[in-house]
Amino acid sequence: MISVAIVGTGGIARAHAEAVAAWPERARLTAIAEPDEDRRAAFGDLHGVEHRYASLDDLLSAGVPDLICLCTPPGTHLPLATTALAAGATVLCEKPPTVTLAELDSIVAAGGDRFATVFQHRFGGGAAQLRTLAGSGVLGAPMTAVCDTLWFRPDEYFAVPWRGNWDIEGGGPTLGHGIHQMDLLLSVLGPWQEVVAVAARRDRPTATEDLSAAIVTFASGAVATVVNSLLSAREESYLRFDYRHATVELRHLYGYGDDNWTVTGAPGHEDVAEVWKAGRQGVNSGHTAQFGAVFTALETGASVPVAATEARATLDLVTSIYASAFTRTPVAAGSIGPDSPFYHRLDGTGAPWQ
Ligand SMILES: NC(=O)c1ccc[n+]([C@@H]2O[C@H](COP(=O)([O-])OP(=O)(O)OC[C@H]3O[C@@H](n4cnc5c(N)ncnc54)[C@H](O)[C@@H]3O)[C@@H](O)[C@H]2O)c1
């Protein structure tokens, strides 16, 4: 039985508690750490958690669980992950894994194969099916893709002290929201090569951007457009993959099932839609599916999905979008290292609107 602890019992922690409860034969939520006394008590009572602590250090001094879920603001992920990894636990950290590549690289060095990032949309049946069909050649070569995170966050959303600033949230919708869709895009299309981007702060009371748009070229030659917005009243997460033999589309908001996918065969390849239907897996995207995959890794001794080096490709794209937007130049994959200011802060030497 895998013992699980949750650190930070705010908004997203509930999804973690429910995901653990969905696998009762495999894992149990044994402890929580949360400095806010009321929140700690309410969460502990709701989910029947026996051991409750004010900090991760207190929790670890009572014993080291197998898996520690980090559900705290992004700027806290590095110190908490470093502590948890040093204690010998495996970490499942909410996205974004860290707020900079510099921080993520120090986690890679501290035990990156025991550090997983929550990118739950990789784990739905539709995404798995798409990767399999693309790999088998049924869809033909990828041509172009669309990756839109068109969400709406009112001004009140930024009342939480950590939101909307570069130091703790780390970035705006490019880092905090669109990262889900971009991670799924990369998990399907593979290595990206170059990005050209713009970012703007149009309408929200933030230091960070509330809008970005990018053109991403992949090693395969495919070209994707990416839009990340918190200004879009009709909200949608939309991914579209145009392969030589078919268009595959996903429309949802925060999670998808099989019905959120549509497949349109190109002339002469109409059967692709039937092949897709026959391969449906009935697995919704979400924390439960990713927790199942993490538990399998723990049970078999394999590296956890999505390990730090895998998450790095996604954070590299996010970082490069900021770098391209703020310097108004194309940025190549893997080119942002310790010499770049964007390696250390996503606003580099400061956003143009500051
Ligand atoms: N995967 C998703 O779909 C998804 C959705 C929402 C949020 N998130 C991510 O989850 C994380 C948390 O977001 P949230 O909306 O739940 O935030 P929140 O502000 O609602 O909750 C954060 C909690 O962490 C606690 N905390 C802060 N520092 C701590 C520390 N050092 N030790 C222990 N607890 C500490 C706070 O007291 C608070 O209760 C963020 O990284 C966010 O990006 C992911």
mmCIF file of C-alpha atoms and ligand atoms in Angstrom:
data_model
loop_
_atom_site.group_PDB
_atom_site.id
_atom_site.type_symbol
_atom_site.label_atom_id
_atom_site.label_comp_id
_atom_site.label_asym_id
_atom_site.label_seq_id
_atom_site.Cartn_x
_atom_site.Cartn_y
_atom_site.Cartn_z
ATOM 1 C CA MET A 1 0.000 0.000 0.000
ATOM 2 C CA ILE A 2 1.496 3.324 -1.105
ATOM 3 C CA SER A 3 1.406 6.049 1.563
ATOM 4 C CA VAL A 4 0.604 9.522 0.209
ATOM 5 C CA ALA A 5 0.925 12.953 1.835
ATOM 6 C CA ILE A 6 -0.436 16.245 0.492
ATOM 7 C CA VAL A 7 1.411 19.509 1.125
ATOM 8 C CA GLY A 8 -0.823 22.574 0.762
ATOM 9 C CA THR A 9 -4.570 21.979 1.148
ATOM 10 C CA GLY A 10 -5.983 24.846 -0.955
ATOM 11 C CA GLY A 11 -7.968 24.639 -4.183
ATOM 12 C CA ILE A 12 -6.307 21.842 -6.183
ATOM 13 C CA ALA A 13 -5.535 19.558 -3.201
ATOM 14 C CA ARG A 14 -9.052 18.148 -3.368
ATOM 15 C CA ALA A 15 -8.325 16.653 -6.823
ATOM 16 C CA HIS A 16 -5.330 14.870 -5.268
ATOM 17 C CA ALA A 17 -7.330 13.497 -2.321
ATOM 18 C CA GLU A 18 -10.046 12.263 -4.683
ATOM 19 C CA ALA A 19 -7.492 10.707 -7.043
ATOM 20 C CA VAL A 20 -5.908 8.771 -4.153
ATOM 21 C CA ALA A 21 -9.365 7.661 -2.988
ATOM 22 C CA ALA A 22 -10.095 6.405 -6.516
ATOM 23 C CA TRP A 23 -7.345 3.749 -6.113
ATOM 24 C CA PRO A 24 -8.225 2.283 -2.664
ATOM 25 C CA GLU A 25 -6.392 -1.004 -3.285
ATOM 26 C CA ARG A 26 -3.150 0.754 -4.141
ATOM 27 C CA ALA A 27 -2.744 3.874 -2.010
ATOM 28 C CA ARG A 28 -3.898 5.752 1.085
ATOM 29 C CA LEU A 29 -3.764 9.451 2.031
ATOM 30 C CA THR A 30 -2.040 9.290 5.399
ATOM 31 C CA ALA A 31 -0.887 12.863 6.131
ATOM 32 C CA ILE A 32 -1.223 16.530 5.191
ATOM 33 C CA ALA A 33 0.906 19.622 5.803
ATOM 34 C CA GLU A 34 -0.749 23.050 5.704
ATOM 35 C CA PRO A 35 0.176 26.182 7.674
ATOM 36 C CA ASP A 36 -3.383 27.582 7.706
ATOM 37 C CA GLU A 37 -5.018 25.967 10.728
ATOM 38 C CA ASP A 38 -8.640 26.256 9.582
ATOM 39 C CA ARG A 39 -7.901 24.941 6.115
ATOM 40 C CA ARG A 40 -5.870 22.083 7.568
ATOM 41 C CA ALA A 41 -8.690 21.050 9.910
ATOM 42 C CA ALA A 42 -11.441 21.342 7.281
ATOM 43 C CA PHE A 43 -9.477 19.355 4.682
ATOM 44 C CA GLY A 44 -8.355 16.748 7.197
ATOM 45 C CA ASP A 45 -11.944 16.210 8.383
ATOM 46 C CA LEU A 46 -13.391 16.110 4.860
ATOM 47 C CA HIS A 47 -10.927 13.484 3.638
ATOM 48 C CA GLY A 48 -10.489 11.604 6.910
ATOM 49 C CA VAL A 49 -6.749 12.259 7.197
ATOM 50 C CA GLU A 50 -5.214 11.008 10.426
ATOM 51 C CA HIS A 51 -1.912 12.898 10.587
ATOM 52 C CA ARG A 52 -1.947 16.702 10.168
ATOM 53 C CA TYR A 53 1.042 19.039 10.332
ATOM 54 C CA ALA A 54 1.750 22.744 9.920
ATOM 55 C CA SER A 55 4.787 22.192 7.674
ATOM 56 C CA LEU A 56 6.523 19.637 5.476
ATOM 57 C CA ASP A 57 9.439 19.527 7.938
ATOM 58 C CA ASP A 58 7.088 18.545 10.785
ATOM 59 C CA LEU A 59 5.472 15.912 8.578
ATOM 60 C CA LEU A 60 8.819 14.387 7.593
ATOM 61 C CA SER A 61 10.094 14.294 11.148
ATOM 62 C CA ALA A 62 7.181 11.960 11.968
ATOM 63 C CA GLY A 63 7.966 9.640 9.005
ATOM 64 C CA VAL A 64 8.588 9.693 5.247
ATOM 65 C CA PRO A 65 5.616 8.761 3.033
ATOM 66 C CA ASP A 66 6.173 7.024 -0.307
ATOM 67 C CA LEU A 67 4.644 9.879 -2.314
ATOM 68 C CA ILE A 68 4.448 13.584 -1.474
ATOM 69 C CA CYS A 69 2.011 15.692 -3.506
ATOM 70 C CA LEU A 70 2.936 19.371 -3.703
ATOM 71 C CA CYS A 71 -0.210 21.509 -4.032
ATOM 72 C CA THR A 72 1.354 24.818 -3.047
ATOM 73 C CA PRO A 73 1.988 28.033 -5.041
ATOM 74 C CA PRO A 74 4.560 27.659 -7.843
ATOM 75 C CA GLY A 75 7.328 29.662 -6.135
ATOM 76 C CA THR A 76 7.389 27.153 -3.248
ATOM 77 C CA HIS A 77 7.841 24.038 -5.404
ATOM 78 C CA LEU A 78 11.659 24.068 -5.507
ATOM 79 C CA PRO A 79 12.373 24.270 -1.744
ATOM 80 C CA LEU A 80 9.609 21.790 -0.872
ATOM 81 C CA ALA A 81 10.628 19.334 -3.602
ATOM 82 C CA THR A 82 14.283 19.535 -2.592
ATOM 83 C CA THR A 83 13.359 18.715 1.014
ATOM 84 C CA ALA A 84 11.038 15.862 0.039
ATOM 85 C CA LEU A 85 13.534 14.310 -2.405
ATOM 86 C CA ALA A 86 16.351 14.540 0.165
ATOM 87 C CA ALA A 87 14.140 12.651 2.639
ATOM 88 C CA GLY A 88 13.807 9.829 0.079
ATOM 89 C CA ALA A 89 10.204 10.377 -1.021
ATOM 90 C CA THR A 90 8.899 10.505 -4.571
ATOM 91 C CA VAL A 91 7.280 13.850 -5.425
ATOM 92 C CA LEU A 92 4.195 14.541 -7.520
ATOM 93 C CA CYS A 93 4.213 18.302 -7.996
ATOM 94 C CA GLU A 94 1.420 20.450 -9.344
ATOM 95 C CA LYS A 95 2.180 22.318 -12.540
ATOM 96 C CA PRO A 96 4.191 24.363 -13.234
ATOM 97 C CA PRO A 97 7.002 22.151 -11.911
ATOM 98 C CA THR A 98 9.020 25.256 -11.041
ATOM 99 C CA VAL A 99 8.969 28.886 -12.124
ATOM 100 C CA THR A 100 12.318 28.763 -13.955
ATOM 101 C CA LEU A 101 14.571 26.376 -15.856
ATOM 102 C CA ALA A 102 17.297 27.137 -13.290
ATOM 103 C CA GLU A 103 15.068 25.753 -10.545
ATOM 104 C CA LEU A 104 14.030 22.729 -12.599
ATOM 105 C CA ASP A 105 17.640 21.900 -13.410
ATOM 106 C CA SER A 106 18.477 21.858 -9.718
ATOM 107 C CA ILE A 107 15.602 19.395 -9.195
ATOM 108 C CA VAL A 108 16.905 17.232 -12.062
ATOM 109 C CA ALA A 109 20.236 17.142 -10.212
ATOM 110 C CA ALA A 110 18.551 16.375 -6.865
ATOM 111 C CA GLY A 111 16.648 13.316 -8.170
ATOM 112 C CA GLY A 112 14.599 14.242 -11.230
ATOM 113 C CA ASP A 113 13.475 10.676 -11.947
ATOM 114 C CA ARG A 114 11.603 10.783 -8.597
ATOM 115 C CA PHE A 115 9.989 14.153 -9.386
ATOM 116 C CA ALA A 116 6.792 14.050 -11.434
ATOM 117 C CA THR A 117 4.774 17.035 -12.647
ATOM 118 C CA VAL A 118 0.977 16.959 -12.842
ATOM 119 C CA PHE A 119 0.170 17.275 -16.545
ATOM 120 C CA GLN A 120 -3.074 15.359 -16.366
ATOM 121 C CA HIS A 121 -4.156 15.800 -19.991
ATOM 122 C CA ARG A 122 -1.366 13.522 -21.206
ATOM 123 C CA PHE A 123 -3.140 10.693 -19.441
ATOM 124 C CA GLY A 124 -6.604 10.636 -21.036
ATOM 125 C CA GLY A 125 -7.444 7.789 -23.425
ATOM 126 C CA GLY A 126 -7.743 10.175 -26.404
ATOM 127 C CA ALA A 127 -4.185 11.478 -26.007
ATOM 128 C CA ALA A 128 -2.818 7.941 -25.665
ATOM 129 C CA GLN A 129 -4.742 6.856 -28.738
ATOM 130 C CA LEU A 130 -3.515 9.856 -30.746
ATOM 131 C CA ARG A 131 0.124 9.144 -29.847
ATOM 132 C CA THR A 132 -0.317 5.474 -30.800
ATOM 133 C CA LEU A 133 -2.009 6.184 -34.134
ATOM 134 C CA ALA A 134 0.506 8.907 -34.997
ATOM 135 C CA GLY A 135 3.381 6.549 -34.150
ATOM 136 C CA SER A 136 1.913 3.732 -36.246
ATOM 137 C CA GLY A 137 1.816 5.935 -39.363
ATOM 138 C CA VAL A 138 -1.972 5.646 -39.816
ATOM 139 C CA LEU A 139 -2.364 9.434 -39.646
ATOM 140 C CA GLY A 140 0.574 10.217 -41.924
ATOM 141 C CA ALA A 141 3.047 13.016 -41.229
ATOM 142 C CA PRO A 142 1.996 15.961 -39.036
ATOM 143 C CA MET A 143 1.521 19.173 -41.005
ATOM 144 C CA THR A 144 0.122 21.871 -38.743
ATOM 145 C CA ALA A 145 -1.490 22.212 -35.309
ATOM 146 C CA VAL A 146 -3.490 24.672 -33.208
ATOM 147 C CA CYS A 147 -3.100 24.890 -29.433
ATOM 148 C CA ASP A 148 -5.463 27.395 -27.843
ATOM 149 C CA THR A 149 -6.002 28.027 -24.147
ATOM 150 C CA LEU A 150 -8.785 30.609 -24.305
ATOM 151 C CA TRP A 151 -9.800 31.010 -20.677
ATOM 152 C CA PHE A 152 -11.373 33.794 -18.602
ATOM 153 C CA ARG A 153 -10.135 34.940 -15.219
ATOM 154 C CA PRO A 154 -11.845 38.024 -13.697
ATOM 155 C CA ASP A 155 -9.910 40.602 -11.708
ATOM 156 C CA GLU A 156 -10.991 38.948 -8.403
ATOM 157 C CA TYR A 157 -9.066 35.802 -9.342
ATOM 158 C CA PHE A 158 -5.874 37.775 -8.777
ATOM 159 C CA ALA A 159 -6.841 38.754 -5.209
ATOM 160 C CA VAL A 160 -4.918 35.677 -3.939
ATOM 161 C CA PRO A 161 -1.567 37.260 -2.996
ATOM 162 C CA TRP A 162 0.573 34.911 -5.093
ATOM 163 C CA ARG A 163 -1.287 35.350 -8.365
ATOM 164 C CA GLY A 164 -0.318 37.758 -11.103
ATOM 165 C CA ASN A 165 3.261 38.402 -9.992
ATOM 166 C CA TRP A 166 6.558 37.215 -11.418
ATOM 167 C CA ASP A 167 8.116 36.251 -8.083
ATOM 168 C CA ILE A 168 5.634 33.670 -6.765
ATOM 169 C CA GLU A 169 3.300 32.740 -9.636
ATOM 170 C CA GLY A 170 6.254 33.105 -11.977
ATOM 171 C CA GLY A 171 4.293 34.077 -15.095
ATOM 172 C CA GLY A 172 0.780 34.554 -16.507
ATOM 173 C CA PRO A 173 -1.327 32.193 -18.671
ATOM 174 C CA THR A 174 1.694 31.036 -20.687
ATOM 175 C CA LEU A 175 3.164 29.422 -17.581
ATOM 176 C CA GLY A 176 0.104 28.855 -15.409
ATOM 177 C CA HIS A 177 -2.707 27.814 -17.745
ATOM 178 C CA GLY A 178 -1.641 27.220 -21.358
ATOM 179 C CA ILE A 179 1.127 24.962 -20.070
ATOM 180 C CA HIS A 180 -1.445 22.127 -19.881
ATOM 181 C CA GLN A 181 -2.288 22.342 -23.572
ATOM 182 C CA MET A 182 1.311 22.980 -24.650
ATOM 183 C CA ASP A 183 2.454 19.925 -22.701
ATOM 184 C CA LEU A 184 -0.143 17.789 -24.490
ATOM 185 C CA LEU A 185 0.900 19.317 -27.844
ATOM 186 C CA LEU A 186 4.549 18.390 -27.207
ATOM 187 C CA SER A 187 3.675 14.915 -25.939
ATOM 188 C CA VAL A 188 2.002 14.288 -29.325
ATOM 189 C CA LEU A 189 4.247 16.171 -31.789
ATOM 190 C CA GLY A 190 7.597 15.498 -30.105
ATOM 191 C CA PRO A 191 10.628 17.784 -30.071
ATOM 192 C CA TRP A 192 10.074 21.413 -30.987
ATOM 193 C CA GLN A 193 12.772 23.434 -32.710
ATOM 194 C CA GLU A 194 12.052 27.167 -32.741
ATOM 195 C CA VAL A 195 9.468 29.650 -31.485
ATOM 196 C CA VAL A 196 8.476 33.207 -32.397
ATOM 197 C CA ALA A 197 6.091 34.882 -29.945
ATOM 198 C CA VAL A 198 4.375 37.985 -28.630
ATOM 199 C CA ALA A 199 3.025 38.615 -25.107
ATOM 200 C CA ALA A 200 0.914 41.448 -23.730
ATOM 201 C CA ARG A 201 -0.834 42.655 -20.610
ATOM 202 C CA ARG A 202 -4.116 43.935 -21.983
ATOM 203 C CA ASP A 203 -6.754 44.006 -19.274
ATOM 204 C CA ARG A 204 -5.917 42.375 -15.934
ATOM 205 C CA PRO A 205 -4.429 43.978 -12.787
ATOM 206 C CA THR A 206 -1.273 41.878 -12.996
ATOM 207 C CA ALA A 207 2.464 42.322 -13.397
ATOM 208 C CA THR A 208 2.491 39.236 -15.641
ATOM 209 C CA GLU A 209 1.028 38.905 -19.161
ATOM 210 C CA ASP A 210 -2.651 38.071 -19.620
ATOM 211 C CA LEU A 211 -2.179 37.067 -23.283
ATOM 212 C CA SER A 212 0.490 35.448 -25.445
ATOM 213 C CA ALA A 213 0.622 34.038 -28.967
ATOM 214 C CA ALA A 214 3.348 31.944 -30.551
ATOM 215 C CA ILE A 215 4.326 30.095 -33.715
ATOM 216 C CA VAL A 216 6.223 26.893 -32.937
ATOM 217 C CA THR A 217 8.189 24.867 -35.505
ATOM 218 C CA PHE A 218 8.785 21.188 -34.709
ATOM 219 C CA ALA A 219 11.698 18.930 -35.620
ATOM 220 C CA SER A 220 9.269 17.038 -37.910
ATOM 221 C CA GLY A 221 8.669 20.243 -39.863
ATOM 222 C CA ALA A 222 5.136 20.674 -38.462
ATOM 223 C CA VAL A 223 4.153 24.212 -37.482
ATOM 224 C CA ALA A 224 1.766 25.022 -34.604
ATOM 225 C CA THR A 225 0.098 28.228 -33.502
ATOM 226 C CA VAL A 226 -0.370 28.656 -29.753
ATOM 227 C CA VAL A 227 -2.582 31.208 -27.971
ATOM 228 C CA ASN A 228 -2.745 31.584 -24.175
ATOM 229 C CA SER A 229 -5.403 33.992 -22.904
ATOM 230 C CA LEU A 230 -7.213 34.828 -19.673
ATOM 231 C CA LEU A 231 -9.451 37.323 -21.496
ATOM 232 C CA SER A 232 -11.781 35.004 -23.424
ATOM 233 C CA ALA A 233 -15.439 35.068 -22.301
ATOM 234 C CA ARG A 234 -16.359 31.895 -24.204
ATOM 235 C CA GLU A 235 -13.759 29.633 -22.674
ATOM 236 C CA GLU A 236 -12.231 26.699 -24.481
ATOM 237 C CA SER A 237 -9.157 24.514 -24.540
ATOM 238 C CA TYR A 238 -8.757 23.613 -28.211
ATOM 239 C CA LEU A 239 -6.140 21.423 -29.822
ATOM 240 C CA ARG A 240 -6.166 20.574 -33.489
ATOM 241 C CA PHE A 241 -3.679 18.322 -35.271
ATOM 242 C CA ASP A 242 -3.708 18.257 -39.079
ATOM 243 C CA TYR A 243 -1.893 15.153 -40.271
ATOM 244 C CA ARG A 244 -1.496 14.229 -43.952
ATOM 245 C CA HIS A 245 -4.365 11.706 -43.680
ATOM 246 C CA ALA A 246 -6.651 13.220 -41.042
ATOM 247 C CA THR A 247 -7.529 16.139 -38.771
ATOM 248 C CA VAL A 248 -7.805 15.269 -35.066
ATOM 249 C CA GLU A 249 -9.510 17.837 -32.801
ATOM 250 C CA LEU A 250 -9.988 18.125 -29.054
ATOM 251 C CA ARG A 251 -12.448 20.638 -27.561
ATOM 252 C CA HIS A 252 -12.838 20.819 -23.798
ATOM 253 C CA LEU A 253 -12.125 23.117 -20.887
ATOM 254 C CA TYR A 254 -10.459 21.502 -17.858
ATOM 255 C CA GLY A 255 -10.732 17.811 -18.705
ATOM 256 C CA TYR A 256 -11.852 15.571 -21.552
ATOM 257 C CA GLY A 257 -13.410 12.212 -22.308
ATOM 258 C CA ASP A 258 -13.703 10.293 -25.575
ATOM 259 C CA ASP A 259 -16.631 12.441 -26.732
ATOM 260 C CA ASN A 260 -14.470 15.579 -26.762
ATOM 261 C CA TRP A 261 -12.437 14.262 -29.714
ATOM 262 C CA THR A 262 -13.373 14.393 -33.396
ATOM 263 C CA VAL A 263 -11.502 12.877 -36.315
ATOM 264 C CA THR A 264 -11.987 13.815 -39.972
ATOM 265 C CA GLY A 265 -10.284 11.708 -42.637
ATOM 266 C CA ALA A 266 -8.703 13.408 -45.654
ATOM 267 C CA PRO A 267 -10.088 12.431 -49.090
ATOM 268 C CA GLY A 268 -9.190 8.773 -49.635
ATOM 269 C CA HIS A 269 -8.583 8.235 -45.895
ATOM 270 C CA GLU A 270 -12.162 8.436 -44.564
ATOM 271 C CA ASP A 271 -11.611 5.088 -42.752
ATOM 272 C CA VAL A 272 -9.310 6.807 -40.219
ATOM 273 C CA ALA A 273 -12.385 8.076 -38.338
ATOM 274 C CA GLU A 274 -13.611 4.454 -37.988
ATOM 275 C CA VAL A 275 -10.177 3.269 -36.832
ATOM 276 C CA TRP A 276 -10.255 6.020 -34.180
ATOM 277 C CA LYS A 277 -13.748 5.028 -32.965
ATOM 278 C CA ALA A 278 -12.726 1.381 -32.658
ATOM 279 C CA GLY A 279 -9.713 2.329 -30.526
ATOM 280 C CA ARG A 280 -11.534 4.428 -27.905
ATOM 281 C CA GLN A 281 -10.320 3.632 -24.403
ATOM 282 C CA GLY A 282 -12.950 5.265 -22.170
ATOM 283 C CA VAL A 283 -10.345 6.916 -19.945
ATOM 284 C CA ASN A 284 -10.985 10.555 -19.008
ATOM 285 C CA SER A 285 -8.076 12.947 -18.605
ATOM 286 C CA GLY A 286 -7.527 14.086 -15.031
ATOM 287 C CA HIS A 287 -5.651 13.511 -11.825
ATOM 288 C CA THR A 288 -7.079 10.015 -11.304
ATOM 289 C CA ALA A 289 -5.555 8.728 -14.553
ATOM 290 C CA GLN A 290 -2.166 10.324 -13.846
ATOM 291 C CA PHE A 291 -2.132 9.052 -10.259
ATOM 292 C CA GLY A 292 -2.767 5.545 -11.608
ATOM 293 C CA ALA A 293 0.318 5.865 -13.833
ATOM 294 C CA VAL A 294 2.410 7.236 -10.957
ATOM 295 C CA PHE A 295 1.323 4.363 -8.700
ATOM 296 C CA THR A 296 2.294 1.871 -11.412
ATOM 297 C CA ALA A 297 5.772 3.441 -11.551
ATOM 298 C CA LEU A 298 6.112 3.212 -7.767
ATOM 299 C CA GLU A 299 4.919 -0.400 -7.751
ATOM 300 C CA THR A 300 7.321 -1.441 -10.505
ATOM 301 C CA GLY A 301 10.323 0.734 -9.608
ATOM 302 C CA ALA A 302 10.141 2.605 -12.913
ATOM 303 C CA SER A 303 10.838 6.317 -13.376
ATOM 304 C CA VAL A 304 7.698 8.373 -12.666
ATOM 305 C CA PRO A 305 5.689 10.006 -15.452
ATOM 306 C CA VAL A 306 6.104 12.997 -16.203
ATOM 307 C CA ALA A 307 9.660 13.033 -14.801
ATOM 308 C CA ALA A 308 11.660 16.251 -14.508
ATOM 309 C CA THR A 309 13.559 15.846 -17.772
ATOM 310 C CA GLU A 310 10.263 15.321 -19.671
ATOM 311 C CA ALA A 311 8.662 18.362 -18.033
ATOM 312 C CA ARG A 312 11.769 20.366 -18.953
ATOM 313 C CA ALA A 313 10.880 20.347 -22.679
ATOM 314 C CA THR A 314 7.548 21.968 -21.844
ATOM 315 C CA LEU A 315 9.075 24.531 -19.462
ATOM 316 C CA ASP A 316 11.731 25.246 -22.108
ATOM 317 C CA LEU A 317 8.974 26.109 -24.607
ATOM 318 C CA VAL A 318 7.197 28.307 -22.037
ATOM 319 C CA THR A 319 10.465 30.079 -21.198
ATOM 320 C CA SER A 320 11.319 30.541 -24.862
ATOM 321 C CA ILE A 321 7.910 32.115 -25.561
ATOM 322 C CA TYR A 322 8.685 34.784 -22.941
ATOM 323 C CA ALA A 323 12.230 35.229 -24.250
ATOM 324 C CA SER A 324 11.038 35.574 -27.855
ATOM 325 C CA ALA A 325 8.211 37.947 -26.937
ATOM 326 C CA PHE A 326 10.338 40.222 -24.763
ATOM 327 C CA THR A 327 13.414 40.318 -27.029
ATOM 328 C CA ARG A 328 11.406 40.198 -30.296
ATOM 329 C CA THR A 329 13.614 37.450 -31.737
ATOM 330 C CA PRO A 330 13.109 33.773 -32.656
ATOM 331 C CA VAL A 331 14.363 31.391 -29.932
ATOM 332 C CA ALA A 332 15.699 27.872 -30.565
ATOM 333 C CA ALA A 333 14.789 24.920 -28.332
ATOM 334 C CA GLY A 334 17.394 24.270 -25.646
ATOM 335 C CA SER A 335 19.164 27.578 -26.234
ATOM 336 C CA ILE A 336 18.218 29.164 -22.903
ATOM 337 C CA GLY A 337 20.951 28.371 -20.387
ATOM 338 C CA PRO A 338 22.514 29.973 -17.308
ATOM 339 C CA ASP A 339 23.845 32.903 -19.376
ATOM 340 C CA SER A 340 20.319 34.010 -20.310
ATOM 341 C CA PRO A 341 18.319 36.182 -17.877
ATOM 342 C CA PHE A 342 15.244 34.142 -18.864
ATOM 343 C CA TYR A 343 16.863 31.035 -17.326
ATOM 344 C CA HIS A 344 16.603 32.736 -13.931
ATOM 345 C CA ARG A 345 13.321 34.674 -14.277
ATOM 346 C CA LEU A 346 10.585 34.313 -16.892
ATOM 347 C CA ASP A 347 10.434 38.096 -17.311
ATOM 348 C CA GLY A 348 14.193 38.138 -17.996
ATOM 349 C CA THR A 349 15.340 41.654 -17.234
ATOM 350 C CA GLY A 350 11.739 42.882 -16.965
ATOM 351 C CA ALA A 351 8.538 42.769 -19.025
ATOM 352 C CA PRO A 352 8.274 45.588 -21.584
ATOM 353 C CA TRP A 353 5.183 47.009 -19.823
ATOM 354 C CA GLN A 354 6.861 47.290 -16.416
HETATM 355 N N1 LIG B 1 -3.448 20.701 -12.462
HETATM 356 C C1 LIG B 1 -4.398 21.628 -12.456
HETATM 357 O O1 LIG B 1 -5.340 21.562 -13.226
HETATM 358 C C2 LIG B 1 -4.277 22.774 -11.497
HETATM 359 C C3 LIG B 1 -5.418 23.577 -11.244
HETATM 360 C C4 LIG B 1 -5.281 24.616 -10.313
HETATM 361 C C5 LIG B 1 -4.066 24.877 -9.700
HETATM 362 N N2 LIG B 1 -2.978 24.095 -10.004
HETATM 363 C C6 LIG B 1 -1.677 24.353 -9.375
HETATM 364 O O2 LIG B 1 -1.741 23.921 -8.030
HETATM 365 C C7 LIG B 1 -0.887 24.728 -7.212
HETATM 366 C C8 LIG B 1 -1.709 25.303 -6.068
HETATM 367 O O3 LIG B 1 -2.775 26.055 -6.581
HETATM 368 P P1 LIG B 1 -4.118 26.301 -5.725
HETATM 369 O O4 LIG B 1 -5.055 26.998 -6.646
HETATM 370 O O5 LIG B 1 -4.541 25.045 -5.065
HETATM 371 O O6 LIG B 1 -3.557 27.359 -4.643
HETATM 372 P P2 LIG B 1 -4.221 27.797 -3.256
HETATM 373 O O7 LIG B 1 -3.698 29.165 -2.974
HETATM 374 O O8 LIG B 1 -5.699 27.581 -3.304
HETATM 375 O O9 LIG B 1 -3.638 26.736 -2.199
HETATM 376 C C9 LIG B 1 -2.264 26.679 -1.871
HETATM 377 C C10 LIG B 1 -2.144 26.164 -0.437
HETATM 378 O O10 LIG B 1 -0.772 25.933 -0.138
HETATM 379 C C11 LIG B 1 -0.540 26.363 1.202
HETATM 380 N N3 LIG B 1 0.889 26.621 1.357
HETATM 381 C C12 LIG B 1 1.615 27.681 0.906
HETATM 382 N N4 LIG B 1 2.917 27.527 1.209
HETATM 383 C C13 LIG B 1 3.031 26.333 1.856
HETATM 384 C C14 LIG B 1 4.127 25.618 2.415
HETATM 385 N N5 LIG B 1 5.361 26.094 2.347
HETATM 386 N N6 LIG B 1 3.864 24.424 3.008
HETATM 387 C C15 LIG B 1 2.621 23.922 3.044
HETATM 388 N N7 LIG B 1 1.531 24.557 2.523
HETATM 389 C C16 LIG B 1 1.741 25.759 1.948
HETATM 390 C C17 LIG B 1 -1.412 27.587 1.366
HETATM 391 O O11 LIG B 1 -1.645 27.905 2.729
HETATM 392 C C18 LIG B 1 -2.678 27.150 0.611
HETATM 393 O O12 LIG B 1 -3.593 26.490 1.469
HETATM 394 C C19 LIG B 1 -0.283 25.781 -8.141
HETATM 395 O O13 LIG B 1 0.987 25.356 -8.578
HETATM 396 C C20 LIG B 1 -1.274 25.817 -9.309
HETATM 397 O O14 LIG B 1 -0.673 26.231 -10.523
HETATM 398 C C21 LIG B 1 -3.075 23.060 -10.869
#
